[in-house]
Every structure is written in structure tokens, then in C-alpha cells.
Amino acid sequence: MQVQSAAVAWQLYDLTGSYLMLGFVGLAQFGPMFAFTLYAGDVADRYERRRILAASYVVEGACAAIFIALTLTATKDVWPFFATLALFGTARAFSAPASQSFLPQIVSLEDLPRAISVSSTVFQVAVISGPAIGGAALLAGPAAAYGICFTLFFVTAAAVYAVQVMRPQTTATGGTVYERVVEGIAFVRRRREILGAITLDLFAVLLGGAAALIPVFAKDILHVGPLGFGFLKAAPAVGAAAMSVWLTAYPLSRHAGRKMFYCVAIFGVASIVFGLSENFYISFAALVTVGASDMVSVNVRHALTQLATPDHMRGRVSAVNMLFIGASNELGEFESGVTAAWWGPVRAVIVGGVGTLAVTGLGAYVFPELRKIDRLSDLKPE
């Protein structure tokens, strides 16, 4: 996915020379994901998740094949690329809740927090290395990059299909699609600790979107050029990957809810430090801290949503979680851009960090159920 994202962005910019096209690359994928995620969560609760995952990766591989065809035929129109990206986003909408809810079927519930950390580590390694691999493959042309994606998507589909399930899936029955989706949303509202974790992450990322303004800080404030920008851009992923490795070796044993609030507060403080810094090394360290603290929140939230949710509802609850994550990421970048235009980038980042601290304090008051969670392994579904 990371290789393909880099290749598509490069090719469309090369074809059009338009900055706007780069924004549409993300929007073309986010639209279908936003539209289908809740329905996809219901599908993940009614059908075998392993088959849904394998089928989703086959569709994503087919998208890579279409990109190869468009490249080899020297297509100049951009609409076939965006139509393919929309199909790719639809496949991702179905794979995301199925993937999250599949994990508890293939590891013991006691090992789930550690398994989430392993999964997060692999994801962050891909975020760091994927664009670099894609850039290297582009030296041989976009078709070569898409060829790598085509191969890996189908290998992934076969590998997922071959995974042995530790415990059978409990499927959802009864009611219409609308009623089952509403049931999933109602469950999240009823389980206050889950609602609190998702809401806290939503507003923290929405307000503390320092990463979206990294290009401005690199060019106009820190004056570090493209190379420095690359290091700053990778810094949050480096911090997240390091924290994922740490949590794999040393999972949170006690006071998980309290530690989540602490780390969200650290996220806000690190964002403020980044906004105030005029030194590259301090800025880099602040962004590493942003990524590391956010990973603790991610680990607790994912473990919480899976351990406190009965199996027949995990797909729908994961879909609600994914919808919140997608909204916070997309709207967070938009919010950062708007506030930077209003107040300037430095003030925008500082205000966002202060807002994150305020949300943390308010969340600790409004959701005491989340703050009081001790051992994640003690969580039980209804």
C-alpha cells in the first residue's frame, strides 16, 4: 500500500504538474472508505473474516494490475487513475474492520496487547520504508513499482487465507443491515470506556495535528531543506515504531487507562515544544515523542475495543473505531491548515497542543471508566 501510494502520487503529479491532484489522491480513497466502513463492519460480523481479507487483497492486487495497464498504455487522462483509487479505497474499507476483528481469532486474548504491538511495529516499519522502496522502484518506471504491489497483494491474500484460526468466529444474526449497524454504534455508546478511548483519540489527533504542518516548519522556520524535511516527516513513525517494539517486549501491566491519559497529555506537550522550537534537533525529538506517545494510546484503544467487545460485534465496533480514526486524520490535517492560515503555523500548533491538554483533562473527568482501567487482560465483553 505504501509503495503504491508513493507511485500513484508521483505519476499523477508527473502527468499534471498540479498540487491539487496530490490532495485528490487521498480524497479519492477516503470517500469510499467513509461511505462503506460501517457496512463493512457488519459484513465482517456476518461472514468469515479470513475470506473477506483475502478477497479485499485480491481486489487491491487487481487495482495494481489496472495501474500497470494504464502506465503501459501511456494513458494521459487522470479519471481512470481516480476511478481505480476509489475501487482501492472501497477494498480498504472492507479489509480494515475485518483485519482488526480477525486478530483476536488467531492469538490468545492474553497475548492480544502484545500482538497489537507487533502489528503496529510492522505498520510503522512500512510507513517508514514503503515510500523509500516505492521511490527506488520508480527509477525503473511506475510499472515496476506497481508490479511489486501486484505481487505482494496476491502473496498477502494467499498468506492470509492460509492462516490457522485459533477460535471460530461467532456470526451476527437477525435484523436488517441498518439495525445491526445501529446495534454496533449503540454498543460503543453503552461501553463508556470504549467511547472514551475513541473520543479521546479523535480530539487529540484533531487538535494536535503538528505533523500536517511539517513542510512549513522545515522550509520557513527551521530552514533545513528537503533532507531535513524527510527526517522530520519520518520522526513520528520512528517514535511510534520504537514504542511498538517496547510494548511488544514490555506490555502495559497495570494502570493502562491512566497511562493512556498521561501519554495523550505528553502528545500535547510535545506538540507545543515542536511549535515553539527553532532548533532542528529539538523539533525532531519532539516529533519522535509525538509518535511514541500516540502509539501507547493506539495500543490501549485497540486492545480495549477488541477485549471488551463480544466476537459477534467486533467487526462493527472496529468499523466505528476506523471511522473515528479516518475522520480525525483527515479533519485534523484540514484543521491544521485552516488555523495556520488564520494565526500562522507556530500559533496554530501551540493552540492545538493546548487544546489537546484541555481535552485530556476533560476526558479524564467525563470518562472515569476509562481512567480507572487497570489490567487490559481483566477486560471482559458483555
CSV table of C-alpha atoms in Angstrom, one decimal:
chain,number,residue,atom,x,y,z
A,1,MET,CA,0.0,0.0,0.0
A,2,GLN,CA,2.8,2.4,0.9
A,3,VAL,CA,4.7,1.7,-2.3
A,4,GLN,CA,1.6,2.1,-4.4
A,5,SER,CA,0.7,5.4,-2.7
A,6,ALA,CA,4.1,6.9,-3.5
A,7,ALA,CA,4.0,5.6,-7.1
A,8,VAL,CA,0.4,7.0,-7.8
A,9,ALA,CA,1.2,10.4,-6.3
A,10,TRP,CA,4.4,10.7,-8.3
A,11,GLN,CA,2.8,9.6,-11.6
A,12,LEU,CA,-0.2,11.9,-11.3
A,13,TYR,CA,2.0,14.9,-10.4
A,14,ASP,CA,4.2,14.0,-13.3
A,15,LEU,CA,1.2,13.8,-15.6
A,16,THR,CA,-0.5,17.1,-14.5
A,17,GLY,CA,2.0,19.2,-12.6
A,18,SER,CA,-0.9,20.0,-10.2
A,19,TYR,CA,-0.6,20.2,-6.4
A,20,LEU,CA,-4.3,19.8,-6.3
A,21,MET,CA,-4.0,16.3,-7.8
A,22,LEU,CA,-2.0,15.2,-4.8
A,23,GLY,CA,-4.8,16.1,-2.5
A,24,PHE,CA,-7.3,14.3,-4.6
A,25,VAL,CA,-5.3,11.1,-4.3
A,26,GLY,CA,-6.1,10.8,-0.7
A,27,LEU,CA,-9.7,12.1,-1.1
A,28,ALA,CA,-10.5,9.5,-3.8
A,29,GLN,CA,-9.6,6.7,-1.3
A,30,PHE,CA,-11.1,8.3,1.8
A,31,GLY,CA,-14.6,8.9,0.2
A,32,PRO,CA,-15.4,5.2,-0.4
A,33,MET,CA,-13.8,4.3,3.0
A,34,PHE,CA,-16.0,6.8,4.8
A,35,ALA,CA,-19.1,5.6,2.9
A,36,PHE,CA,-18.6,1.8,3.3
A,37,THR,CA,-16.8,1.3,6.6
A,38,LEU,CA,-19.9,0.9,8.8
A,39,TYR,CA,-21.5,-1.5,6.3
A,40,ALA,CA,-18.1,-3.3,6.0
A,41,GLY,CA,-18.1,-3.8,9.8
A,42,ASP,CA,-21.5,-5.6,9.6
A,43,VAL,CA,-20.1,-7.8,6.8
A,44,ALA,CA,-17.1,-8.7,9.0
A,45,ASP,CA,-19.6,-9.9,11.7
A,46,ARG,CA,-21.7,-11.9,9.3
A,47,TYR,CA,-19.1,-13.6,7.1
A,48,GLU,CA,-15.8,-15.3,7.6
A,49,ARG,CA,-13.2,-12.6,8.2
A,50,ARG,CA,-10.4,-14.5,6.7
A,51,ARG,CA,-12.2,-14.7,3.3
A,52,ILE,CA,-13.1,-11.0,3.5
A,53,LEU,CA,-9.5,-10.1,4.0
A,54,ALA,CA,-8.2,-12.4,1.2
A,55,ALA,CA,-10.9,-11.1,-1.2
A,56,SER,CA,-10.0,-7.5,-0.3
A,57,TYR,CA,-6.3,-8.0,-1.0
A,58,VAL,CA,-7.2,-9.7,-4.3
A,59,VAL,CA,-9.2,-6.6,-5.3
A,60,GLU,CA,-6.3,-4.4,-4.3
A,61,GLY,CA,-4.0,-6.5,-6.4
A,62,ALA,CA,-6.4,-6.1,-9.3
A,63,CYS,CA,-6.1,-2.3,-8.8
A,64,ALA,CA,-2.3,-2.6,-9.1
A,65,ALA,CA,-2.8,-4.5,-12.3
A,66,ILE,CA,-5.0,-1.7,-13.7
A,67,PHE,CA,-2.3,0.8,-12.8
A,68,ILE,CA,0.2,-1.3,-14.7
A,69,ALA,CA,-2.2,-1.3,-17.7
A,70,LEU,CA,-2.7,2.5,-17.5
A,71,THR,CA,1.0,3.0,-17.4
A,72,LEU,CA,1.9,0.7,-20.2
A,73,THR,CA,-0.7,2.2,-22.5
A,74,ALA,CA,0.6,5.7,-21.7
A,75,THR,CA,-2.8,6.9,-20.5
A,76,LYS,CA,-2.9,10.7,-20.2
A,77,ASP,CA,-6.4,11.1,-18.7
A,78,VAL,CA,-6.5,11.2,-14.9
A,79,TRP,CA,-10.0,9.9,-14.3
A,80,PRO,CA,-9.1,6.2,-14.8
A,81,PHE,CA,-6.5,6.6,-12.1
A,82,PHE,CA,-9.0,8.1,-9.7
A,83,ALA,CA,-11.7,5.5,-10.5
A,84,THR,CA,-9.1,2.9,-9.6
A,85,LEU,CA,-8.2,4.7,-6.4
A,86,ALA,CA,-11.9,4.7,-5.5
A,87,LEU,CA,-12.1,1.0,-6.0
A,88,PHE,CA,-8.9,0.6,-3.9
A,89,GLY,CA,-10.5,2.7,-1.2
A,90,THR,CA,-13.6,0.5,-1.2
A,91,ALA,CA,-11.5,-2.6,-0.8
A,92,ARG,CA,-9.6,-1.0,2.1
A,93,ALA,CA,-13.0,-0.1,3.7
A,94,PHE,CA,-13.8,-3.9,3.9
A,95,SER,CA,-10.3,-5.0,4.9
A,96,ALA,CA,-9.9,-2.6,7.8
A,97,PRO,CA,-12.6,-3.8,10.2
A,98,ALA,CA,-12.1,-7.4,9.1
A,99,SER,CA,-8.4,-7.2,9.9
A,100,GLN,CA,-8.8,-5.7,13.4
A,101,SER,CA,-11.6,-8.1,14.4
A,102,PHE,CA,-9.6,-11.1,12.9
A,103,LEU,CA,-6.6,-10.7,15.2
A,104,PRO,CA,-8.4,-12.0,18.4
A,105,GLN,CA,-9.2,-15.2,16.4
A,106,ILE,CA,-5.6,-16.1,15.8
A,107,VAL,CA,-3.9,-15.2,19.1
A,108,SER,CA,-5.0,-15.8,22.7
A,109,LEU,CA,-6.8,-12.9,24.4
A,110,GLU,CA,-3.9,-12.8,26.9
A,111,ASP,CA,-1.4,-12.2,24.1
A,112,LEU,CA,-3.7,-9.7,22.2
A,113,PRO,CA,-2.0,-6.5,23.5
A,114,ARG,CA,1.4,-7.8,22.5
A,115,ALA,CA,0.1,-8.9,19.1
A,116,ILE,CA,-1.3,-5.4,18.6
A,117,SER,CA,2.1,-4.1,19.3
A,118,VAL,CA,3.7,-6.4,16.8
A,119,SER,CA,1.1,-5.4,14.2
A,120,SER,CA,1.8,-1.7,14.9
A,121,THR,CA,5.5,-2.2,14.6
A,122,VAL,CA,5.1,-3.8,11.2
A,123,PHE,CA,2.8,-1.0,10.1
A,124,GLN,CA,5.3,1.8,11.2
A,125,VAL,CA,8.2,0.0,9.5
A,126,ALA,CA,6.1,0.0,6.3
A,127,VAL,CA,5.3,3.7,6.8
A,128,ILE,CA,9.0,4.5,7.0
A,129,SER,CA,10.3,2.1,4.4
A,130,GLY,CA,7.4,1.8,1.9
A,131,PRO,CA,7.8,5.3,0.3
A,132,ALA,CA,11.5,4.8,0.0
A,133,ILE,CA,11.0,1.4,-1.7
A,134,GLY,CA,8.5,3.0,-4.0
A,135,GLY,CA,10.8,5.8,-4.8
A,136,ALA,CA,13.6,3.3,-5.7
A,137,ALA,CA,11.2,1.3,-7.8
A,138,LEU,CA,10.2,4.4,-9.7
A,139,LEU,CA,13.7,4.7,-11.0
A,140,ALA,CA,12.7,1.7,-13.3
A,141,GLY,CA,9.3,3.4,-14.0
A,142,PRO,CA,5.9,3.4,-12.4
A,143,ALA,CA,5.0,0.0,-13.9
A,144,ALA,CA,7.9,-1.6,-11.9
A,145,ALA,CA,6.5,-0.1,-8.7
A,146,TYR,CA,3.0,-1.3,-9.5
A,147,GLY,CA,4.4,-4.8,-10.3
A,148,ILE,CA,5.8,-5.0,-6.8
A,149,CYS,CA,2.4,-4.1,-5.4
A,150,PHE,CA,0.6,-6.6,-7.6
A,151,THR,CA,2.9,-9.4,-6.5
A,152,LEU,CA,2.7,-8.5,-2.8
A,153,PHE,CA,-1.1,-8.1,-2.7
A,154,PHE,CA,-1.7,-11.6,-4.1
A,155,VAL,CA,1.0,-13.1,-1.9
A,156,THR,CA,-0.7,-11.4,1.1
A,157,ALA,CA,-4.1,-12.7,0.0
A,158,ALA,CA,-2.7,-16.3,-0.1
A,159,ALA,CA,-0.9,-15.9,3.2
A,160,VAL,CA,-4.0,-14.6,5.0
A,161,TYR,CA,-6.2,-17.4,3.6
A,162,ALA,CA,-3.7,-20.0,4.9
A,163,VAL,CA,-3.7,-18.6,8.5
A,164,GLN,CA,-5.0,-21.1,11.0
A,165,VAL,CA,-7.8,-19.8,13.2
A,166,MET,CA,-7.5,-20.4,16.9
A,167,ARG,CA,-11.1,-19.9,17.7
A,168,PRO,CA,-14.1,-20.0,15.4
A,169,GLN,CA,-16.0,-16.8,14.6
A,170,THR,CA,-19.3,-16.1,16.2
A,171,THR,CA,-21.5,-14.6,13.4
A,172,ALA,CA,-24.2,-11.9,13.9
A,173,THR,CA,-27.8,-12.8,13.0
A,174,GLY,CA,-31.2,-11.2,13.0
A,175,GLY,CA,-32.4,-7.8,12.0
A,176,THR,CA,-31.7,-5.6,8.9
A,177,VAL,CA,-28.3,-4.2,8.0
A,178,TYR,CA,-29.4,-0.8,9.4
A,179,GLU,CA,-30.5,-2.4,12.7
A,180,ARG,CA,-27.2,-4.3,13.0
A,181,VAL,CA,-25.1,-1.2,12.3
A,182,VAL,CA,-27.1,0.8,14.8
A,183,GLU,CA,-26.6,-2.0,17.3
A,184,GLY,CA,-22.8,-1.7,16.9
A,185,ILE,CA,-23.0,2.1,17.4
A,186,ALA,CA,-25.3,1.7,20.5
A,187,PHE,CA,-22.8,-0.8,21.9
A,188,VAL,CA,-20.0,1.7,21.7
A,189,ARG,CA,-22.1,4.4,23.4
A,190,ARG,CA,-23.1,1.9,26.1
A,191,ARG,CA,-19.5,0.8,26.8
A,192,ARG,CA,-18.2,4.1,28.2
A,193,GLU,CA,-14.6,3.1,28.3
A,194,ILE,CA,-14.6,2.3,24.6
A,195,LEU,CA,-16.4,5.5,23.7
A,196,GLY,CA,-14.0,7.4,25.9
A,197,ALA,CA,-10.9,5.9,24.2
A,198,ILE,CA,-12.2,6.6,20.7
A,199,THR,CA,-13.3,10.1,21.6
A,200,LEU,CA,-10.1,11.0,23.3
A,201,ASP,CA,-8.0,9.9,20.3
A,202,LEU,CA,-10.3,11.7,17.9
A,203,PHE,CA,-10.0,15.1,19.5
A,204,ALA,CA,-6.3,14.7,20.4
A,205,VAL,CA,-5.3,14.0,16.8
A,206,LEU,CA,-7.8,16.5,15.5
A,207,LEU,CA,-6.3,19.3,17.6
A,208,GLY,CA,-2.7,18.2,17.9
A,209,GLY,CA,-2.0,18.0,14.1
A,210,ALA,CA,1.5,19.2,14.1
A,211,ALA,CA,2.6,16.6,11.6
A,212,ALA,CA,0.4,18.2,8.9
A,213,LEU,CA,2.5,21.4,9.1
A,214,ILE,CA,5.9,19.8,9.0
A,215,PRO,CA,6.6,21.1,5.4
A,216,VAL,CA,6.0,24.7,6.6
A,217,PHE,CA,8.3,24.3,9.7
A,218,ALA,CA,11.0,22.6,7.7
A,219,LYS,CA,11.2,25.3,5.0
A,220,ASP,CA,10.3,28.6,6.6
A,221,ILE,CA,11.1,28.2,10.3
A,222,LEU,CA,13.9,25.5,10.7
A,223,HIS,CA,15.4,26.2,7.2
A,224,VAL,CA,16.6,22.6,6.8
A,225,GLY,CA,15.6,21.9,3.2
A,226,PRO,CA,14.3,18.7,1.6
A,227,LEU,CA,16.6,16.3,3.5
A,228,GLY,CA,15.7,17.8,6.9
A,229,PHE,CA,12.1,17.7,5.9
A,230,GLY,CA,12.4,14.0,5.1
A,231,PHE,CA,13.8,13.3,8.6
A,232,LEU,CA,11.1,15.4,10.3
A,233,LYS,CA,8.4,13.6,8.3
A,234,ALA,CA,9.7,10.2,9.4
A,235,ALA,CA,10.2,11.2,13.0
A,236,PRO,CA,6.7,10.4,14.3
A,237,ALA,CA,6.8,7.0,12.6
A,238,VAL,CA,10.3,6.4,14.2
A,239,GLY,CA,8.9,7.2,17.6
A,240,ALA,CA,5.8,5.0,17.1
A,241,ALA,CA,7.9,2.1,15.8
A,242,ALA,CA,10.3,2.3,18.8
A,243,MET,CA,7.4,2.4,21.2
A,244,SER,CA,5.7,-0.5,19.5
A,245,VAL,CA,8.8,-2.6,19.9
A,246,TRP,CA,9.0,-1.6,23.6
A,247,LEU,CA,5.3,-2.5,24.2
A,248,THR,CA,5.9,-5.9,22.5
A,249,ALA,CA,8.6,-6.7,25.0
A,250,TYR,CA,7.0,-5.0,28.0
A,251,PRO,CA,3.2,-4.8,27.6
A,252,LEU,CA,1.3,-2.4,29.9
A,253,SER,CA,0.7,-4.5,33.0
A,254,ARG,CA,-1.0,-2.0,35.4
A,255,HIS,CA,-3.0,1.3,35.2
A,256,ALA,CA,-3.5,1.1,31.5
A,257,GLY,CA,-6.2,3.7,31.4
A,258,ARG,CA,-4.3,6.2,33.5
A,259,LYS,CA,-1.2,5.7,31.3
A,260,MET,CA,-3.3,6.4,28.2
A,261,PHE,CA,-4.3,9.8,29.6
A,262,TYR,CA,-0.7,10.5,30.6
A,263,CYS,CA,0.5,9.7,27.1
A,264,VAL,CA,-2.1,11.8,25.4
A,265,ALA,CA,-1.0,14.7,27.6
A,266,ILE,CA,2.6,14.1,26.6
A,267,PHE,CA,1.4,14.2,23.0
A,268,GLY,CA,0.0,17.6,23.6
A,269,VAL,CA,3.1,18.9,25.4
A,270,ALA,CA,5.4,17.5,22.6
A,271,SER,CA,3.3,19.3,20.0
A,272,ILE,CA,3.7,22.6,21.9
A,273,VAL,CA,7.5,22.0,22.1
A,274,PHE,CA,7.6,21.4,18.3
A,275,GLY,CA,5.6,24.6,17.7
A,276,LEU,CA,8.0,26.7,19.9
A,277,SER,CA,11.3,25.1,18.7
A,278,GLU,CA,13.6,26.8,16.2
A,279,ASN,CA,16.2,24.1,16.5
A,280,PHE,CA,16.1,21.1,14.2
A,281,TYR,CA,17.2,18.5,16.8
A,282,ILE,CA,14.7,19.7,19.4
A,283,SER,CA,11.9,19.6,16.7
A,284,PHE,CA,13.0,16.1,15.6
A,285,ALA,CA,12.9,14.8,19.2
A,286,ALA,CA,9.5,16.5,19.8
A,287,LEU,CA,8.0,14.7,16.8
A,288,VAL,CA,9.6,11.4,17.9
A,289,THR,CA,7.8,11.9,21.2
A,290,VAL,CA,4.6,12.7,19.5
A,291,GLY,CA,4.7,9.4,17.6
A,292,ALA,CA,5.8,7.3,20.7
A,293,SER,CA,3.1,8.8,23.0
A,294,ASP,CA,0.4,8.3,20.3
A,295,MET,CA,1.4,4.7,19.9
A,296,VAL,CA,0.6,4.0,23.6
A,297,SER,CA,-2.9,5.5,23.1
A,298,VAL,CA,-3.3,3.3,19.9
A,299,ASN,CA,-2.3,0.2,21.7
A,300,VAL,CA,-4.7,0.7,24.6
A,301,ARG,CA,-7.6,1.7,22.3
A,302,HIS,CA,-7.2,-1.3,20.0
A,303,ALA,CA,-6.8,-3.7,22.9
A,304,LEU,CA,-9.8,-2.2,24.6
A,305,THR,CA,-12.1,-2.3,21.6
A,306,GLN,CA,-11.3,-6.0,21.0
A,307,LEU,CA,-11.2,-7.3,24.5
A,308,ALA,CA,-14.3,-5.6,25.8
A,309,THR,CA,-16.4,-6.5,22.7
A,310,PRO,CA,-18.1,-9.8,22.1
A,311,ASP,CA,-16.8,-11.6,19.0
A,312,HIS,CA,-20.1,-11.3,17.0
A,313,MET,CA,-19.8,-7.4,17.3
A,314,ARG,CA,-16.1,-6.9,16.8
A,315,GLY,CA,-16.4,-6.0,13.1
A,316,ARG,CA,-19.0,-3.3,13.7
A,317,VAL,CA,-17.1,-1.8,16.7
A,318,SER,CA,-13.9,-1.9,14.7
A,319,ALA,CA,-15.7,-0.1,11.9
A,320,VAL,CA,-16.8,2.7,14.3
A,321,ASN,CA,-13.2,2.9,15.6
A,322,MET,CA,-11.8,3.1,12.0
A,323,LEU,CA,-14.4,5.8,11.1
A,324,PHE,CA,-13.2,7.9,14.0
A,325,ILE,CA,-9.6,7.4,13.1
A,326,GLY,CA,-10.2,8.3,9.5
A,327,ALA,CA,-12.2,11.4,10.5
A,328,SER,CA,-9.5,12.6,12.9
A,329,ASN,CA,-6.7,12.2,10.4
A,330,GLU,CA,-8.4,13.8,7.5
A,331,LEU,CA,-10.1,16.6,9.5
A,332,GLY,CA,-7.0,17.1,11.6
A,333,GLU,CA,-5.0,18.0,8.5
A,334,PHE,CA,-7.7,20.3,7.4
A,335,GLU,CA,-8.0,21.9,10.8
A,336,SER,CA,-4.2,22.5,10.9
A,337,GLY,CA,-4.2,24.1,7.5
A,338,VAL,CA,-7.1,26.4,8.4
A,339,THR,CA,-5.7,27.5,11.8
A,340,ALA,CA,-2.3,28.0,10.2
A,341,ALA,CA,-3.9,30.3,7.7
A,342,TRP,CA,-5.7,32.2,10.4
A,343,TRP,CA,-3.0,32.5,13.1
A,344,GLY,CA,0.3,31.4,11.5
A,345,PRO,CA,1.8,27.9,11.8
A,346,VAL,CA,3.6,28.4,15.2
A,347,ARG,CA,0.5,29.7,17.0
A,348,ALA,CA,-1.7,27.1,15.3
A,349,VAL,CA,0.5,24.2,16.6
A,350,ILE,CA,0.7,25.7,20.1
A,351,VAL,CA,-3.0,26.3,20.3
A,352,GLY,CA,-3.6,22.7,19.1
A,353,GLY,CA,-1.3,21.3,21.8
A,354,VAL,CA,-3.0,23.4,24.5
A,355,GLY,CA,-6.3,22.1,23.2
A,356,THR,CA,-5.1,18.5,23.4
A,357,LEU,CA,-4.2,19.1,27.1
A,358,ALA,CA,-7.6,20.6,27.7
A,359,VAL,CA,-9.3,17.6,26.1
A,360,THR,CA,-7.2,15.2,28.1
A,361,GLY,CA,-8.3,16.8,31.4
A,362,LEU,CA,-11.9,17.0,30.3
A,363,GLY,CA,-11.8,13.3,29.1
A,364,ALA,CA,-10.4,12.2,32.5
A,365,TYR,CA,-13.4,13.8,34.1
A,366,VAL,CA,-16.1,12.8,31.7
A,367,PHE,CA,-14.9,9.2,31.3
A,368,PRO,CA,-13.8,7.9,34.7
A,369,GLU,CA,-14.4,4.3,33.5
A,370,LEU,CA,-11.5,4.7,31.1
A,371,ARG,CA,-9.2,6.3,33.6
A,372,LYS,CA,-9.8,3.6,36.1
A,373,ILE,CA,-8.9,0.6,33.8
A,374,ASP,CA,-6.1,-1.3,35.4
A,375,ARG,CA,-5.0,-4.5,33.6
A,376,LEU,CA,-6.1,-4.8,30.0
A,377,SER,CA,-6.3,-8.6,30.5
A,378,ASP,CA,-9.1,-8.0,33.0
A,379,LEU,CA,-11.4,-6.6,30.4
A,380,LYS,CA,-14.4,-8.8,29.6
A,381,PRO,CA,-17.1,-8.5,26.9
A,382,GLU,CA,-20.7,-8.2,27.8
